[in-house]
mmCIF file of C-alpha atoms and ligand atoms in Angstrom:
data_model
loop_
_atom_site.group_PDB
_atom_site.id
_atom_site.type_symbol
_atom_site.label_atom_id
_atom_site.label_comp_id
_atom_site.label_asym_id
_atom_site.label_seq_id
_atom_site.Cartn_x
_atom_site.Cartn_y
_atom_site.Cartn_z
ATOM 1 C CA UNK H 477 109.109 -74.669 105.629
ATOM 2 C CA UNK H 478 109.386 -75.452 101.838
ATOM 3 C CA UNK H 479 112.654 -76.903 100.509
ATOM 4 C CA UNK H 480 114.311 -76.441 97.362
ATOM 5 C CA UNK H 481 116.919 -77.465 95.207
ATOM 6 C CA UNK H 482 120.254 -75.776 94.951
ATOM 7 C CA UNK H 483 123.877 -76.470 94.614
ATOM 8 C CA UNK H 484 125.586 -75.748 97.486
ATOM 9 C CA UNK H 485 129.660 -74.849 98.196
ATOM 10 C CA UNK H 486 131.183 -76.509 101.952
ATOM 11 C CA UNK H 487 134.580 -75.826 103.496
ATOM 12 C CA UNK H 488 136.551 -78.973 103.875
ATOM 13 C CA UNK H 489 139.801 -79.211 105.146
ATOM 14 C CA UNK H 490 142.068 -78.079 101.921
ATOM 15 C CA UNK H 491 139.166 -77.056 99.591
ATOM 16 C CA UNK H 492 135.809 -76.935 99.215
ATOM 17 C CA UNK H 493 132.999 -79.636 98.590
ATOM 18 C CA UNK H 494 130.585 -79.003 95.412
ATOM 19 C CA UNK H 495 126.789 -80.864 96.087
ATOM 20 C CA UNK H 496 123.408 -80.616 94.359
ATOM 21 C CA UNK H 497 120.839 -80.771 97.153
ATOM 22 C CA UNK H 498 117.483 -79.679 98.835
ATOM 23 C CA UNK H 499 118.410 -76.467 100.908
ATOM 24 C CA UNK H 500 115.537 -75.118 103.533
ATOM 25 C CA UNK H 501 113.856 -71.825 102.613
ATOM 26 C CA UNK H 502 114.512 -71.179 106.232
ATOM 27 C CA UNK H 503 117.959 -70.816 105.731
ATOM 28 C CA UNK H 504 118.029 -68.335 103.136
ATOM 29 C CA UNK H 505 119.855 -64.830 104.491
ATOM 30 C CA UNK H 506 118.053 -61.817 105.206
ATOM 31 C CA UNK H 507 116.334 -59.607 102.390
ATOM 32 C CA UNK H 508 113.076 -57.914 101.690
ATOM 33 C CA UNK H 509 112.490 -59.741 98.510
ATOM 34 C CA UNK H 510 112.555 -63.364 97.442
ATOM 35 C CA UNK H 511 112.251 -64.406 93.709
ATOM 36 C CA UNK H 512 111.335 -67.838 92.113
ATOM 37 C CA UNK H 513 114.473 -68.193 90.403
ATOM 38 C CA UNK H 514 114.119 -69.085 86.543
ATOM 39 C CA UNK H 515 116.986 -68.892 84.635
ATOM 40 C CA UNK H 516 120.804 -68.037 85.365
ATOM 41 C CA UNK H 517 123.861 -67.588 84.230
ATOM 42 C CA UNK H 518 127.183 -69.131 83.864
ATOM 43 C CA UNK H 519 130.109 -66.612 84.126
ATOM 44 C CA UNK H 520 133.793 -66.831 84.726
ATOM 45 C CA UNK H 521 133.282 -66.023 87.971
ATOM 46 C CA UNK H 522 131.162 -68.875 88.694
ATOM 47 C CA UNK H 523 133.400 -70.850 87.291
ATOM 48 C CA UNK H 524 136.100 -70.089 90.206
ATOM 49 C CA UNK H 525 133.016 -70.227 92.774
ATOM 50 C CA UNK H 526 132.222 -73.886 91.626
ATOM 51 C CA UNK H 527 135.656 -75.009 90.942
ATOM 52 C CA UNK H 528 137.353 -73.166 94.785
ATOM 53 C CA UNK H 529 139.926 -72.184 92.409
ATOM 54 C CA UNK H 530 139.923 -68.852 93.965
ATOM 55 C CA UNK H 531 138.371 -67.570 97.042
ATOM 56 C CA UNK H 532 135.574 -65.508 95.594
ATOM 57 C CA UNK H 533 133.182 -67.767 97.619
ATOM 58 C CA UNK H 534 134.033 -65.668 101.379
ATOM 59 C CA UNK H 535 131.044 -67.419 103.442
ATOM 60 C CA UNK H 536 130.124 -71.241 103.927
ATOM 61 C CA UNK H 537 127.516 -72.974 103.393
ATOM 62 C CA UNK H 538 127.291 -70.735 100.032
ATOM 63 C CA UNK H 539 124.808 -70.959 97.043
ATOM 64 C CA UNK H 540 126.568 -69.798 93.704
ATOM 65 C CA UNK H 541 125.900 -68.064 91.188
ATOM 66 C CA UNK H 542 126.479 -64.597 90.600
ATOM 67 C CA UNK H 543 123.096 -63.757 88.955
ATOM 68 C CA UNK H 544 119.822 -64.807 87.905
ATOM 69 C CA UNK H 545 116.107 -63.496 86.359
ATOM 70 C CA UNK H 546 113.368 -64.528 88.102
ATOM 71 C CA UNK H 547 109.342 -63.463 89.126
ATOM 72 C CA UNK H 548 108.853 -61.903 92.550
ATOM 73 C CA UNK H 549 107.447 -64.297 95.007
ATOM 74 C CA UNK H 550 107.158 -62.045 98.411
ATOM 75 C CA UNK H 551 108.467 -58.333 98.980
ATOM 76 C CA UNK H 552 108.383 -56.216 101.592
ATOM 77 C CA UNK H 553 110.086 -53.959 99.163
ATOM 78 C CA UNK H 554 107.952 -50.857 98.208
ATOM 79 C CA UNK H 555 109.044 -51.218 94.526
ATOM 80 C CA UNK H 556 108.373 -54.632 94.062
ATOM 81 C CA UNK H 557 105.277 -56.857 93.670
ATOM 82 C CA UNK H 558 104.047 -60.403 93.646
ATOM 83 C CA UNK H 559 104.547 -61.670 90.445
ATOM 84 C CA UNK H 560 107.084 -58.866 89.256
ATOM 85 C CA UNK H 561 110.069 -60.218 86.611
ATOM 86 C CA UNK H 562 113.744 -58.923 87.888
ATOM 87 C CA UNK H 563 117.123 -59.362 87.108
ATOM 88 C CA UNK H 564 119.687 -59.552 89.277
ATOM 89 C CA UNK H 565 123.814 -59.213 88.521
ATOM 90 C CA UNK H 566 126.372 -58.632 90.819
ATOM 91 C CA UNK H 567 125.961 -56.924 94.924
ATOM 92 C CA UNK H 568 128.302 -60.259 95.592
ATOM 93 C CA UNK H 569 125.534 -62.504 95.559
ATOM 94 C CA UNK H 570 126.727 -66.078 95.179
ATOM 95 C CA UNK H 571 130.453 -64.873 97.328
ATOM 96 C CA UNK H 572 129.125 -63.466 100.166
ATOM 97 C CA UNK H 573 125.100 -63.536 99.632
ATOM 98 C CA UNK H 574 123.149 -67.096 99.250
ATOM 99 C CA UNK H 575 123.395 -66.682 95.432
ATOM 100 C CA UNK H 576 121.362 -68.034 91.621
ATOM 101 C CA UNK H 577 122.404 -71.836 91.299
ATOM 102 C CA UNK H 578 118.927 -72.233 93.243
ATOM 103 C CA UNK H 579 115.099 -72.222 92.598
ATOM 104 C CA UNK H 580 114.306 -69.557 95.182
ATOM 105 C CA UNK H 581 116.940 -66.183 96.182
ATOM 106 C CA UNK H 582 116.378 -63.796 99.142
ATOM 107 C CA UNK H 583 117.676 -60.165 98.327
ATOM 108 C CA UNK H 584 117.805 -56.659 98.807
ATOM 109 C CA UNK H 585 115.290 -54.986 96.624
ATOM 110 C CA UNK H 586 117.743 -52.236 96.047
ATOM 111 C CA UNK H 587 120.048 -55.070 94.217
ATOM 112 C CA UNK H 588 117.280 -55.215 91.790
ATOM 113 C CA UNK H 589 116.564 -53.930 88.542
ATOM 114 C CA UNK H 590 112.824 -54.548 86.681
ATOM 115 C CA UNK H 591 113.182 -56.524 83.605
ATOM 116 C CA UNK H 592 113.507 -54.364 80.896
ATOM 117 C CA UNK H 593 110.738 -54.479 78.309
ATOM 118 C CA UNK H 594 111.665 -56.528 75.613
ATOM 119 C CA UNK H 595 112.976 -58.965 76.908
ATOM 120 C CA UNK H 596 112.667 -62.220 78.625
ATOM 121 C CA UNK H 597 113.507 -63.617 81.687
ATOM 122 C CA UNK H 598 115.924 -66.637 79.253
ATOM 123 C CA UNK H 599 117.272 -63.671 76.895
ATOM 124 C CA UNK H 600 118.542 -61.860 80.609
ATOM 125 C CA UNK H 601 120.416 -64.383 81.127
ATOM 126 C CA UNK H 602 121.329 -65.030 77.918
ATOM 127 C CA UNK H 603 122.937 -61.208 78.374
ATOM 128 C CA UNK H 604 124.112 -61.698 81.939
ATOM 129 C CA UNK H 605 126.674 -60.306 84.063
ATOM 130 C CA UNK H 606 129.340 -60.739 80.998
ATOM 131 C CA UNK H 607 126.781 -58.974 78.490
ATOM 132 C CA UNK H 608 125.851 -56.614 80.874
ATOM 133 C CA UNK H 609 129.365 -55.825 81.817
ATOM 134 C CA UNK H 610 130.417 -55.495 77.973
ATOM 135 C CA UNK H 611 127.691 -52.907 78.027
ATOM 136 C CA UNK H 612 129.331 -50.721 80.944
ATOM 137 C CA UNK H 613 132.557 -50.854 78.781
ATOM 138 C CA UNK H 614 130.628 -49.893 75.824
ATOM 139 C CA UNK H 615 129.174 -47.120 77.730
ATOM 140 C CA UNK H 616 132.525 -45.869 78.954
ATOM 141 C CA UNK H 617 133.786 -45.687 75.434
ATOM 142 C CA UNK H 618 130.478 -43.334 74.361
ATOM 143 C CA UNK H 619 130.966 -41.256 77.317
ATOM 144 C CA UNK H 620 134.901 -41.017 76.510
ATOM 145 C CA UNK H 621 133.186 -39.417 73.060
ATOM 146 C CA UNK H 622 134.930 -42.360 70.922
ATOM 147 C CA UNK H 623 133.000 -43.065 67.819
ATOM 148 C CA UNK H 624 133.477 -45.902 64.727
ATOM 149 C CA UNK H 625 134.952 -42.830 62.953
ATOM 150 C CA UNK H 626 138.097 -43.031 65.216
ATOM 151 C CA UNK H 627 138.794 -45.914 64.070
ATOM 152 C CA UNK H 628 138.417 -50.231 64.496
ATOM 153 C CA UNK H 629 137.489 -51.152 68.325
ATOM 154 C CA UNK H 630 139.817 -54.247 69.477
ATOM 155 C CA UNK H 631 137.644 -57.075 71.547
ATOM 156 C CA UNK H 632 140.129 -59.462 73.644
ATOM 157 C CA UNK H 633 139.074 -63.094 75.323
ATOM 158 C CA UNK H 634 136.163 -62.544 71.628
ATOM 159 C CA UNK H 635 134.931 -66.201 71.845
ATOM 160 C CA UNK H 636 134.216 -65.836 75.656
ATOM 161 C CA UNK H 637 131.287 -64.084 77.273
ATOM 162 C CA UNK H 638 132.043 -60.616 77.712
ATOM 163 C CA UNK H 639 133.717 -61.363 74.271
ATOM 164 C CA UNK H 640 130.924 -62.231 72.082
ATOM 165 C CA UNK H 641 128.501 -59.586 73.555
ATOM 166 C CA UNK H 642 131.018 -56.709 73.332
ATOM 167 C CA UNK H 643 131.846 -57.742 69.568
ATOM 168 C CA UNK H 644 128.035 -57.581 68.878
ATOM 169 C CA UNK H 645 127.450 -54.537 70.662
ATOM 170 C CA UNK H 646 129.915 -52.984 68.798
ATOM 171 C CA UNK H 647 129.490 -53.951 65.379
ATOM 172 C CA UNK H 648 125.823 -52.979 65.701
ATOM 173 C CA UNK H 649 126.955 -49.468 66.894
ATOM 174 C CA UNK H 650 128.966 -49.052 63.685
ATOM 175 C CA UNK H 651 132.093 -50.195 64.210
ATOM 176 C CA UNK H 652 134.881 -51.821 62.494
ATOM 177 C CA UNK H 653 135.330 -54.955 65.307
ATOM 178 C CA UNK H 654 138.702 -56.837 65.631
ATOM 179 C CA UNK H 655 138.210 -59.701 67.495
ATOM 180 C CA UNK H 656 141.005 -61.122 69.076
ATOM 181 C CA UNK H 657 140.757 -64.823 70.235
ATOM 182 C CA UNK H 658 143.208 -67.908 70.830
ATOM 183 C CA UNK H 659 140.659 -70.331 69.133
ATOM 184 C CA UNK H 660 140.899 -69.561 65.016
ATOM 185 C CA UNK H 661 138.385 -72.455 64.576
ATOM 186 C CA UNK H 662 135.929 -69.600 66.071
ATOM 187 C CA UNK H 663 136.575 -67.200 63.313
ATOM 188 C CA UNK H 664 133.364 -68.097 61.642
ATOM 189 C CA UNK H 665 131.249 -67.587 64.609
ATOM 190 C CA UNK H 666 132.713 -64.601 65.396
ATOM 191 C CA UNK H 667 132.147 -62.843 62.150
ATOM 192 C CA UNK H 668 129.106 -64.061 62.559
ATOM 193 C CA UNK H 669 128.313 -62.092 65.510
ATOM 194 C CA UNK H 670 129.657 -58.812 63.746
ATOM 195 C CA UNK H 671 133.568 -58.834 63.744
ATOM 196 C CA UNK H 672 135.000 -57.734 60.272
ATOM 197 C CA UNK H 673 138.681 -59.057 61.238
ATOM 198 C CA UNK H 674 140.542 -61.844 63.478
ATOM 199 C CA UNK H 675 143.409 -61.455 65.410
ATOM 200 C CA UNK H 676 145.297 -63.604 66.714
ATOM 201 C CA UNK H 677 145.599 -63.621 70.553
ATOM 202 C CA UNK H 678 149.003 -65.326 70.607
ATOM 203 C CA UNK H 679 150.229 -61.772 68.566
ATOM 204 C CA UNK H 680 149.072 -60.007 72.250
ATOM 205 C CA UNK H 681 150.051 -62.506 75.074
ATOM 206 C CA UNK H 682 153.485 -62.268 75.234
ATOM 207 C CA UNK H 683 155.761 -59.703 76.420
ATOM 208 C CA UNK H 684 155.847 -56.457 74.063
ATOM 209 C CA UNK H 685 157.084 -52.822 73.556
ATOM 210 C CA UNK H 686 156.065 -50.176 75.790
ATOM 211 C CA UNK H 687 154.544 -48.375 72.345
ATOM 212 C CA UNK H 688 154.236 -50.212 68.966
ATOM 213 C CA UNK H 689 152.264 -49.399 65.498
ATOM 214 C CA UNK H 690 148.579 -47.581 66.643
ATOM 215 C CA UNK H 691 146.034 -50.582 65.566
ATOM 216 C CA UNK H 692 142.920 -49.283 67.240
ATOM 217 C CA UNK H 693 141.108 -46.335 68.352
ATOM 218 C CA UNK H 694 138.851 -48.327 71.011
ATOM 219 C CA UNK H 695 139.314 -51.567 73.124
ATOM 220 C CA UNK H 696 137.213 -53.682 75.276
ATOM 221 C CA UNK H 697 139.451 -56.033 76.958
ATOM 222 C CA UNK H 698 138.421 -59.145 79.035
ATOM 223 C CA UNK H 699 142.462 -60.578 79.535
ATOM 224 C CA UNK H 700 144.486 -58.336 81.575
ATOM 225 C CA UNK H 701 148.059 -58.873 82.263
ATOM 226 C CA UNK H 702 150.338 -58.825 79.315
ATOM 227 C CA UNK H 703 147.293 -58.722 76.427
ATOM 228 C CA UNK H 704 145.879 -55.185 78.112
ATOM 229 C CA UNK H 705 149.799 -54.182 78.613
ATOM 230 C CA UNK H 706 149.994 -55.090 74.932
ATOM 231 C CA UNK H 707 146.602 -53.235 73.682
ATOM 232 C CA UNK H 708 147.417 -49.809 75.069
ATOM 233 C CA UNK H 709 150.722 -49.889 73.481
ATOM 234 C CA UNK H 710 148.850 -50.132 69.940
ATOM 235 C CA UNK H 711 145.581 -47.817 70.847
ATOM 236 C CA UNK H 712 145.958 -44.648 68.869
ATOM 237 C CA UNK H 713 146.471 -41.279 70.471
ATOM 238 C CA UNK H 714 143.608 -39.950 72.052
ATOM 239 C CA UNK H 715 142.164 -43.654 72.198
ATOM 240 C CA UNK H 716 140.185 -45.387 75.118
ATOM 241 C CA UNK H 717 140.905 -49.196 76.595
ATOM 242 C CA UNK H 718 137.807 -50.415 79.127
ATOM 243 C CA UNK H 719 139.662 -53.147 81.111
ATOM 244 C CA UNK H 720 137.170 -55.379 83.061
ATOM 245 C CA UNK H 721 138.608 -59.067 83.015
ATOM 246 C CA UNK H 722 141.599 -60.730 84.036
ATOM 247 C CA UNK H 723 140.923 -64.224 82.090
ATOM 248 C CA UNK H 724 144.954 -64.126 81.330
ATOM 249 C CA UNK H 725 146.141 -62.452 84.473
ATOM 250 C CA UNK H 726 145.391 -59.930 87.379
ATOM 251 C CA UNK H 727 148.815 -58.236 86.901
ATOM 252 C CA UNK H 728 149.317 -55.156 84.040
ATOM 253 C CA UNK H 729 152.708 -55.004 83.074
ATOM 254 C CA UNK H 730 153.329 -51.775 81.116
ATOM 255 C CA UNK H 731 154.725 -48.361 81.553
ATOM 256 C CA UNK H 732 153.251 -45.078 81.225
ATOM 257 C CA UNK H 733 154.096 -44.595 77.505
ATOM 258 C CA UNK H 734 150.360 -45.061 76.211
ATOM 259 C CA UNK H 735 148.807 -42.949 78.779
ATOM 260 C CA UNK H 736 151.608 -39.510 78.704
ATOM 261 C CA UNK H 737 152.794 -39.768 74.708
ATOM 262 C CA UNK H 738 149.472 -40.676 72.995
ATOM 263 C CA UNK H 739 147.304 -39.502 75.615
ATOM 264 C CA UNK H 740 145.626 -43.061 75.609
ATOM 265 C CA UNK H 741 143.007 -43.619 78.563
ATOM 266 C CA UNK H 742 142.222 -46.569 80.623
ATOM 267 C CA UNK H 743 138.928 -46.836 81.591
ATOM 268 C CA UNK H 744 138.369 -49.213 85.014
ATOM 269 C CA UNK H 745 134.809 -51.212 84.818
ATOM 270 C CA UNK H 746 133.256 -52.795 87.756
ATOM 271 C CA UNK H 747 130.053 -54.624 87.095
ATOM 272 C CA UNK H 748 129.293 -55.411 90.623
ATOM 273 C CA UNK H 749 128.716 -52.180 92.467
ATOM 274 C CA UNK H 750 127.862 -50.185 90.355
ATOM 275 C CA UNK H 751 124.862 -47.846 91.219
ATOM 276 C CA UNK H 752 121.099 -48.302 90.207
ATOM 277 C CA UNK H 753 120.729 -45.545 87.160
ATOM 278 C CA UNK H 754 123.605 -46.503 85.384
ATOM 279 C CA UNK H 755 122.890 -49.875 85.719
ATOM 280 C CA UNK H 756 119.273 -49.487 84.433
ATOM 281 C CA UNK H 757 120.609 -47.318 81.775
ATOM 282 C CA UNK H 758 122.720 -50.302 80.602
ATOM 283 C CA UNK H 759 120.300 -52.795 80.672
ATOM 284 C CA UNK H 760 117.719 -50.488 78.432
ATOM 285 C CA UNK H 761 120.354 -50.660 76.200
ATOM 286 C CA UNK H 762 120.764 -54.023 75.633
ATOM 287 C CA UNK H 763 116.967 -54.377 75.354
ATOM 288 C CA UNK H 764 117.137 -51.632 72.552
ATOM 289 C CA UNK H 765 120.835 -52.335 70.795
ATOM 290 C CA UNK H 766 120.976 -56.025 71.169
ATOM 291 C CA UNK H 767 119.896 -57.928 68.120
ATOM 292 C CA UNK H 768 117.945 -60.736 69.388
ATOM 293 C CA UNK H 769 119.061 -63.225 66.724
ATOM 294 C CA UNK H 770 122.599 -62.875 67.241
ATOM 295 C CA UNK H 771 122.170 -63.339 71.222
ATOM 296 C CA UNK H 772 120.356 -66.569 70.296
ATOM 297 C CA UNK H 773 123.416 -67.482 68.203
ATOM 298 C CA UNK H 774 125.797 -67.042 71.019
ATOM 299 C CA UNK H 775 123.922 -68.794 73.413
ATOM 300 C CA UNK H 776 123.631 -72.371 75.135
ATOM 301 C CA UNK H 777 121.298 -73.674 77.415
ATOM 302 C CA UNK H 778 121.654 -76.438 80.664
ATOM 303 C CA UNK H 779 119.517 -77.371 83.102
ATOM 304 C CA UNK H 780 120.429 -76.204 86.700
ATOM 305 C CA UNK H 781 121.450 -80.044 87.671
ATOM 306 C CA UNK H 782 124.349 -79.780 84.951
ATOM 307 C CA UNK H 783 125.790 -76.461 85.479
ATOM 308 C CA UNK H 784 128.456 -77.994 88.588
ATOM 309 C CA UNK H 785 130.499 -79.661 85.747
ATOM 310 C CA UNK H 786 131.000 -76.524 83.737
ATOM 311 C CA UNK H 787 133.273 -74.479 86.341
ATOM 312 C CA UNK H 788 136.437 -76.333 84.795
ATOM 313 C CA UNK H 789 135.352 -75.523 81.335
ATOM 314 C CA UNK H 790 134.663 -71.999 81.158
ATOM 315 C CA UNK H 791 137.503 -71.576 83.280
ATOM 316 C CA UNK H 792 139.902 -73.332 80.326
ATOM 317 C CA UNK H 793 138.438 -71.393 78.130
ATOM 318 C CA UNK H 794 136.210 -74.013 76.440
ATOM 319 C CA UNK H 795 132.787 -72.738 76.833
ATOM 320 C CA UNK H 796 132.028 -70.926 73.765
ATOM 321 C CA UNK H 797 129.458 -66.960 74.018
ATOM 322 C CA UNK H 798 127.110 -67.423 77.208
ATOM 323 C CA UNK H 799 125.714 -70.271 78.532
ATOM 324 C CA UNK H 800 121.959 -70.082 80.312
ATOM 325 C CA UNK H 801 121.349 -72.381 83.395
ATOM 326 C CA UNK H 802 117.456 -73.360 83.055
ATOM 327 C CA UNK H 803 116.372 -73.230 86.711
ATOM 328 C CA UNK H 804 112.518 -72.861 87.065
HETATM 329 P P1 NDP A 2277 134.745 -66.379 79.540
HETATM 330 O O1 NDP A 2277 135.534 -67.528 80.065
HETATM 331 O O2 NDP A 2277 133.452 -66.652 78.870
HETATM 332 O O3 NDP A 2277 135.660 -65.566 78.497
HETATM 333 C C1 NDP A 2277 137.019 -65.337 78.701
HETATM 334 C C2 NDP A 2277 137.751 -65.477 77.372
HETATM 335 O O4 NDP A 2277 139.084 -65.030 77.547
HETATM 336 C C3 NDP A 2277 137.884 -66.914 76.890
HETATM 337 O O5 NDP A 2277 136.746 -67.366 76.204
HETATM 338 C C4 NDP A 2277 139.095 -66.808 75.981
HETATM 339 O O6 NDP A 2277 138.670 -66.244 74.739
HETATM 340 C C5 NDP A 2277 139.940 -65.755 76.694
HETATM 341 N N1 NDP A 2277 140.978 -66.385 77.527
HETATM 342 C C6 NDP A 2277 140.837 -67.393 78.429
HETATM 343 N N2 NDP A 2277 142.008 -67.692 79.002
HETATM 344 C C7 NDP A 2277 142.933 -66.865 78.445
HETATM 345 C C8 NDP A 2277 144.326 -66.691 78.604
HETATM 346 N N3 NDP A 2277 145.029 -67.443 79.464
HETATM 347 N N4 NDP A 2277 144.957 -65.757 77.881
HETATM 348 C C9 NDP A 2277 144.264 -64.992 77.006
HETATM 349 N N5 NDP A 2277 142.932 -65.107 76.801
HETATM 350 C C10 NDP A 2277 142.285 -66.034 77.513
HETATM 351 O O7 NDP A 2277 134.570 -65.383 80.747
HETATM 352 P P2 NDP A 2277 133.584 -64.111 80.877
HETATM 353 O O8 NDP A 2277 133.362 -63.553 79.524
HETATM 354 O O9 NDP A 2277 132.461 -64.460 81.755
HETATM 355 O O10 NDP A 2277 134.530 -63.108 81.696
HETATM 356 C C11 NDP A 2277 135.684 -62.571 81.075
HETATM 357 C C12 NDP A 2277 136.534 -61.850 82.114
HETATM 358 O O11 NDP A 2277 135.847 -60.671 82.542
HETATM 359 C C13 NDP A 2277 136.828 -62.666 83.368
HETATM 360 O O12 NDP A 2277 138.136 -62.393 83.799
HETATM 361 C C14 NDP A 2277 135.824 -62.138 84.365
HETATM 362 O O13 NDP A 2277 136.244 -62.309 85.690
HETATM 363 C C15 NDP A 2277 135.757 -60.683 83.963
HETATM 364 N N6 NDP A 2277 134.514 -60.006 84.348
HETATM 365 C C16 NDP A 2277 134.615 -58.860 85.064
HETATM 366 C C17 NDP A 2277 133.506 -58.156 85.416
HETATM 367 C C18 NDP A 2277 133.670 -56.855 86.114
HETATM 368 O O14 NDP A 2277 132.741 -56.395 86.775
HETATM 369 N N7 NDP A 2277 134.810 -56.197 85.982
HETATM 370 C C19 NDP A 2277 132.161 -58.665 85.130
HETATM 371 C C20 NDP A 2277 132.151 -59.842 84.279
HETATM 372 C C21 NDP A 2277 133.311 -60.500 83.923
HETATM 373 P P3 NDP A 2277 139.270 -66.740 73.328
HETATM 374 O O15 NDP A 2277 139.212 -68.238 73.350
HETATM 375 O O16 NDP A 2277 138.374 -66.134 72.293
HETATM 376 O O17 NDP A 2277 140.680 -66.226 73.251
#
């Protein structure tokens, strides 16, 4: 049975071990399709699967890596060929489901989506989970009916992945983009991508009013805890937050105020389960909205052998846009 290589996550007394090694194609889990992995991604999330720092990874031995294009190599799937591209995000593959840091991935065919014309297997990758996850929020802003003629749309954690994607996104749908970020020597890149104004992320983190002065008619927000508490308090009335990270903090602590005396909504986005049309839907998008220059400009490449020493960085906040992990 052919071998392969692929990092690999071990329980050890206290922690977990981190190794890049040959794994046996015989030990891949059960799934009607397997796919010659060629690129993937590195997300936040992979950065606490790599690092242990919190228990996303729920079954040992585990492969990480949360997603990954690739060409169909066998399928017992009715929808899926020999020789097919896909892209994968999400379904808990690389927590509970042998997962992308690996050169071959057994899956469900239903966890699959066709790669969408237009683009290729590196620029998938390039968008990701966090690209493809700034395009749910973008999408739950539209169907809120919020348009750049309500006003600037805020983008927290800007610099990061869901960050730079969102800002892009946005500014190419018209709007006016604040970009909030803790690193100022990033201004440059981020008006680069499409933000018209900086804000300073210290001005959200701390501790603020239940309602201050409306700032924003729209938010995507990648922080959580006291930034999102912070970012309702200064939507405008009427005004939409899509909350899908926690790079600050799981907790949220505000009060009511936004939501019953401007009527502001908060709009929950889950990437991982969400269901096949809407998540075909979102990647057509990308292929048709997503200006191919600027996803170049916010995007580094490693090979797969280097992406164990990057858990620690994204998850300091160093890594800069998205990051593609060359695997084929
Ligand atoms: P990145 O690390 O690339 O981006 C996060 C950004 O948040 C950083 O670049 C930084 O931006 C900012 N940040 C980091 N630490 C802090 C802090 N302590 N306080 C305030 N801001 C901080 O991660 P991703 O873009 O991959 O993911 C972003 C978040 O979205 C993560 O929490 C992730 O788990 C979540 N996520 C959720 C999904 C879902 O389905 N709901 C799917 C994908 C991601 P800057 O330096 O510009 O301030």
């Amino acid at each position: 049975m052919a071998r392969f290589k692929a990092w690999v996550v071990e329980k050890e007394e206290g922690g977990q071990s981190l190794s890049f090694t040959d794994f046996d194609e015989a030990d891949l889990m059960d799934g009607d399709v397997t796919v010659r992995v060629t690129h993937s991604g590195l997300n936040y999330k992979d950065g606490l699967a790599l690092t242990g720092r919190s228990p996303v990874v729920r079954r040992f031995p585990m492969i990480p890596g949360i997603d990954f294009s690739g060409v169909v190599e066998t399928s017992d799937h009715p929808a899926y060929q020999p020789g097919d591209p896909v892209v994968l995000t999400g379904w808990g593959v690389g927590e509970t489901h042998l997962g992308a840091y690996a050169e071959r991935a057994r899956v469900k065919g239903d966890w699959l989506v066709p790669l969408p014309a237009g683009l290729s297997p590196a620029q998938a990758m390039a968008v990701g989970t966090a690209g493809y996850t700034a395009m749910l929020c973008l999408m739950a802003l539209d169907a809120h009916g919020l348009t750049p003629d309500d006003g600037p749309a805020l983008v927290t954690g800007a610099s990061g992945g869901v960050g730079s994607v969102a800002v892009a996104l946005l500014a190419r749908a018209g709007w006016h983009v604040l970009a909030s970020t803790g690193r100022p020597e990033e201004a440059s890149y981020l008006k680069s991508l499409g933000a018209a104004e900086i804000v300073d992320r210290a001005d959200l983190a701390k501790p603020g009013k239940p309602l201050a002065k409306e700032r924003w008619a729209a938010a995507i927000d990648a922080v959580g805890s006291t930034t999102l508490a912070n970012v309702l308090a200064q939507t405008r009335s009427d005004g939409a937050v899509a909350a899908c990270g926690l790079a600050q903090g799981m907790d949220l602590p505000t009060s009511v105020a936004p939501f019953i005396l401007r009527g502001v909504s908060l709009l929950g986005i889950n990437s991982v389960t969400t269901p096949q049309p809407k998540r075909r839907a979102a990647w057509a998008r990308i292929a048709n909205e997503l200006d191919r220059d600027t996803l170049a400009a916010m995007t580094n490449r490693v090979g797969l052998a280097e992406v164990g020493r990057l858990g620690d960085d994204i998850l300091a906040g160093r890594v800069r846009g998205r990051t593609v992990v060359e695997v084929g």
